[in-house]
Amino acid sequence: QVQLNELGGGSVQAGDSVRLTCEASGPVVNSMAWFRRAPGKQREFVAGVTWLGDSPYYADSVKGRFTVSREHDATTMYLQMDNLKPADTAVYYCAAANRFLGEVRPESSFATWGPGTQVTVSS
């Protein structure tokens, strides 16, 4: 019964950087990922980290700008967001997969979610 919580959201200007943190109440022995939901749009996958190999993977829309990482103790995951654009404005969610140890992207494969944190990027 691990609980997740996102920290680090806020309002920034285009081109700025933001580092989001996902804190878990205990080790997450599964792959984890970041999702986001922009106004009027469905929640979408952003970036994830596998349990096996601790390998990052990304959505094409953020490739080269965002970096996802995870602490070795599996209790903390980060999302470093560089060169932010107004299109990145969204509520960002931390999620833990259900019985997935490798790359996984479908929202339905994630059983545990944080409440989300707002990131607003102004032009």
PDB file of C-alpha atoms in Angstrom:
ATOM      1  CA  GLN A   1       0.000   0.000   0.000  1.00  0.00           C
ATOM      2  CA  VAL A   2       2.572   2.511  -1.137  1.00  0.00           C
ATOM      3  CA  GLN A   3       1.400   6.103  -1.338  1.00  0.00           C
ATOM      4  CA  LEU A   4       2.803   8.585  -3.839  1.00  0.00           C
ATOM      5  CA  ASN A   5       3.092  12.341  -3.660  1.00  0.00           C
ATOM      6  CA  GLU A   6       4.418  14.857  -6.189  1.00  0.00           C
ATOM      7  CA  LEU A   7       6.431  17.918  -5.218  1.00  0.00           C
ATOM      8  CA  GLY A   8       8.015  20.782  -7.092  1.00  0.00           C
ATOM      9  CA  GLY A   9       5.301  22.178  -9.324  1.00  0.00           C
ATOM     10  CA  GLY A  10       4.831  25.862  -9.869  1.00  0.00           C
ATOM     11  CA  SER A  11       4.686  28.701 -12.373  1.00  0.00           C
ATOM     12  CA  VAL A  12       7.667  29.411 -14.596  1.00  0.00           C
ATOM     13  CA  GLN A  13       8.500  31.119 -17.855  1.00  0.00           C
ATOM     14  CA  ALA A  14       9.206  29.480 -21.180  1.00  0.00           C
ATOM     15  CA  GLY A  15      12.767  28.241 -21.327  1.00  0.00           C
ATOM     16  CA  ASP A  16      13.015  27.714 -17.575  1.00  0.00           C
ATOM     17  CA  SER A  17      13.637  24.436 -15.788  1.00  0.00           C
ATOM     18  CA  VAL A  18      11.636  22.626 -13.139  1.00  0.00           C
ATOM     19  CA  ARG A  19      12.497  19.527 -11.170  1.00  0.00           C
ATOM     20  CA  LEU A  20       9.592  17.425  -9.973  1.00  0.00           C
ATOM     21  CA  THR A  21       9.938  14.884  -7.204  1.00  0.00           C
ATOM     22  CA  CYS A  22       7.771  11.858  -6.564  1.00  0.00           C
ATOM     23  CA  GLU A  23       8.025  10.637  -3.000  1.00  0.00           C
ATOM     24  CA  ALA A  24       6.831   7.162  -2.106  1.00  0.00           C
ATOM     25  CA  SER A  25       5.964   6.021   1.378  1.00  0.00           C
ATOM     26  CA  GLY A  26       7.999   2.885   0.776  1.00  0.00           C
ATOM     27  CA  PRO A  27       9.991   1.082  -1.925  1.00  0.00           C
ATOM     28  CA  VAL A  28       8.189   0.659  -5.228  1.00  0.00           C
ATOM     29  CA  VAL A  29       9.183  -2.692  -6.695  1.00  0.00           C
ATOM     30  CA  ASN A  30       7.742  -1.905 -10.099  1.00  0.00           C
ATOM     31  CA  SER A  31       8.398   0.411 -12.978  1.00  0.00           C
ATOM     32  CA  MET A  32       7.302   3.986 -12.380  1.00  0.00           C
ATOM     33  CA  ALA A  33       6.323   6.813 -14.666  1.00  0.00           C
ATOM     34  CA  TRP A  34       5.230  10.403 -14.979  1.00  0.00           C
ATOM     35  CA  PHE A  35       1.996  11.334 -16.712  1.00  0.00           C
ATOM     36  CA  ARG A  36       0.444  14.712 -17.386  1.00  0.00           C
ATOM     37  CA  ARG A  37      -2.948  16.120 -18.236  1.00  0.00           C
ATOM     38  CA  ALA A  38      -3.263  19.438 -20.002  1.00  0.00           C
ATOM     39  CA  PRO A  39      -6.529  21.392 -20.041  1.00  0.00           C
ATOM     40  CA  GLY A  40      -9.010  19.810 -22.415  1.00  0.00           C
ATOM     41  CA  LYS A  41      -6.777  16.824 -23.130  1.00  0.00           C
ATOM     42  CA  GLN A  42      -6.499  13.259 -21.934  1.00  0.00           C
ATOM     43  CA  ARG A  43      -3.822  12.235 -19.520  1.00  0.00           C
ATOM     44  CA  GLU A  44      -0.708  11.181 -21.412  1.00  0.00           C
ATOM     45  CA  PHE A  45       2.492   9.343 -20.677  1.00  0.00           C
ATOM     46  CA  VAL A  46       5.551  11.557 -20.247  1.00  0.00           C
ATOM     47  CA  ALA A  47       8.487   9.510 -18.983  1.00  0.00           C
ATOM     48  CA  GLY A  48       9.180   6.371 -17.010  1.00  0.00           C
ATOM     49  CA  VAL A  49      11.889   4.361 -15.284  1.00  0.00           C
ATOM     50  CA  THR A  50      12.019   0.579 -15.362  1.00  0.00           C
ATOM     51  CA  TRP A  51      12.539  -1.487 -12.252  1.00  0.00           C
ATOM     52  CA  LEU A  52      14.774  -3.921 -14.141  1.00  0.00           C
ATOM     53  CA  GLY A  53      17.849  -2.035 -15.231  1.00  0.00           C
ATOM     54  CA  ASP A  54      16.666   1.353 -13.952  1.00  0.00           C
ATOM     55  CA  SER A  55      16.331   2.485 -17.563  1.00  0.00           C
ATOM     56  CA  PRO A  56      14.548   5.704 -18.528  1.00  0.00           C
ATOM     57  CA  TYR A  57      12.122   5.965 -21.412  1.00  0.00           C
ATOM     58  CA  TYR A  58      10.241   8.948 -22.823  1.00  0.00           C
ATOM     59  CA  ALA A  59       7.382  10.211 -24.885  1.00  0.00           C
ATOM     60  CA  ASP A  60       8.513  11.734 -28.169  1.00  0.00           C
ATOM     61  CA  SER A  61       7.119  15.116 -27.161  1.00  0.00           C
ATOM     62  CA  VAL A  62       9.610  15.524 -24.315  1.00  0.00           C
ATOM     63  CA  LYS A  63      12.611  13.636 -25.645  1.00  0.00           C
ATOM     64  CA  GLY A  64      15.773  15.685 -25.293  1.00  0.00           C
ATOM     65  CA  ARG A  65      14.220  18.132 -22.831  1.00  0.00           C
ATOM     66  CA  PHE A  66      13.113  15.995 -19.898  1.00  0.00           C
ATOM     67  CA  THR A  67      15.179  13.597 -17.820  1.00  0.00           C
ATOM     68  CA  VAL A  68      13.667  11.002 -15.521  1.00  0.00           C
ATOM     69  CA  SER A  69      15.636   9.260 -12.792  1.00  0.00           C
ATOM     70  CA  ARG A  70      15.068   7.157  -9.715  1.00  0.00           C
ATOM     71  CA  GLU A  71      16.852   6.734  -6.420  1.00  0.00           C
ATOM     72  CA  HIS A  72      18.447   3.372  -5.740  1.00  0.00           C
ATOM     73  CA  ASP A  73      16.230   2.838  -2.697  1.00  0.00           C
ATOM     74  CA  ALA A  74      13.190   3.009  -5.027  1.00  0.00           C
ATOM     75  CA  THR A  75      11.374   5.545  -2.859  1.00  0.00           C
ATOM     76  CA  THR A  76      11.987   8.647  -4.960  1.00  0.00           C
ATOM     77  CA  MET A  77      11.641   9.468  -8.637  1.00  0.00           C
ATOM     78  CA  TYR A  78      12.533  12.736 -10.333  1.00  0.00           C
ATOM     79  CA  LEU A  79      11.552  14.502 -13.496  1.00  0.00           C
ATOM     80  CA  GLN A  80      13.996  17.179 -14.581  1.00  0.00           C
ATOM     81  CA  MET A  81      12.245  19.387 -17.107  1.00  0.00           C
ATOM     82  CA  ASP A  82      14.440  21.729 -19.127  1.00  0.00           C
ATOM     83  CA  ASN A  83      13.590  24.238 -21.839  1.00  0.00           C
ATOM     84  CA  LEU A  84       9.955  24.256 -20.835  1.00  0.00           C
ATOM     85  CA  LYS A  85       7.327  25.343 -23.311  1.00  0.00           C
ATOM     86  CA  PRO A  86       3.789  26.628 -22.769  1.00  0.00           C
ATOM     87  CA  ALA A  87       2.566  23.315 -24.195  1.00  0.00           C
ATOM     88  CA  ASP A  88       4.096  21.609 -21.159  1.00  0.00           C
ATOM     89  CA  THR A  89       1.535  23.292 -18.925  1.00  0.00           C
ATOM     90  CA  ALA A  90      -0.346  20.496 -17.210  1.00  0.00           C
ATOM     91  CA  VAL A  91      -0.971  18.654 -14.001  1.00  0.00           C
ATOM     92  CA  TYR A  92       1.840  16.158 -13.609  1.00  0.00           C
ATOM     93  CA  TYR A  93       1.212  12.811 -11.952  1.00  0.00           C
ATOM     94  CA  CYS A  94       3.516  10.200 -10.511  1.00  0.00           C
ATOM     95  CA  ALA A  95       2.422   6.603 -10.986  1.00  0.00           C
ATOM     96  CA  ALA A  96       3.580   3.108 -10.082  1.00  0.00           C
ATOM     97  CA  ALA A  97       2.950   0.185 -12.398  1.00  0.00           C
ATOM     98  CA  ASN A  98       1.144  -2.959 -11.414  1.00  0.00           C
ATOM     99  CA  ARG A  99       3.395  -6.002 -11.912  1.00  0.00           C
ATOM    100  CA  PHE A 100       5.529  -4.443 -14.616  1.00  0.00           C
ATOM    101  CA  LEU A 101       9.298  -4.456 -14.299  1.00  0.00           C
ATOM    102  CA  GLY A 102      10.187  -3.168 -17.752  1.00  0.00           C
ATOM    103  CA  GLU A 103       8.922  -0.418 -20.045  1.00  0.00           C
ATOM    104  CA  VAL A 104       5.237   0.216 -19.728  1.00  0.00           C
ATOM    105  CA  ARG A 105       3.188   3.159 -20.982  1.00  0.00           C
ATOM    106  CA  PRO A 106      -0.571   2.492 -20.905  1.00  0.00           C
ATOM    107  CA  GLU A 107      -2.329   4.356 -18.157  1.00  0.00           C
ATOM    108  CA  SER A 108      -4.285   1.217 -17.319  1.00  0.00           C
ATOM    109  CA  SER A 109      -1.059  -0.550 -16.332  1.00  0.00           C
ATOM    110  CA  PHE A 110      -0.472   1.798 -13.418  1.00  0.00           C
ATOM    111  CA  ALA A 111      -2.331   1.028 -10.238  1.00  0.00           C
ATOM    112  CA  THR A 112      -1.027   3.666  -7.840  1.00  0.00           C
ATOM    113  CA  TRP A 113      -1.162   7.409  -8.466  1.00  0.00           C
ATOM    114  CA  GLY A 114      -0.178  10.574  -6.703  1.00  0.00           C
ATOM    115  CA  PRO A 115      -2.591  13.504  -6.470  1.00  0.00           C
ATOM    116  CA  GLY A 116      -0.729  15.526  -9.098  1.00  0.00           C
ATOM    117  CA  THR A 117       1.132  18.825  -9.114  1.00  0.00           C
ATOM    118  CA  GLN A 118       0.478  21.795 -11.382  1.00  0.00           C
ATOM    119  CA  VAL A 119       3.171  23.102 -13.702  1.00  0.00           C
ATOM    120  CA  THR A 120       2.341  26.310 -15.537  1.00  0.00           C
ATOM    121  CA  VAL A 121       4.649  27.643 -18.234  1.00  0.00           C
ATOM    122  CA  SER A 122       4.092  31.206 -19.405  1.00  0.00           C
ATOM    123  CA  SER A 123       5.275  32.540 -22.740  1.00  0.00           C
TER     124      SER A 123
END
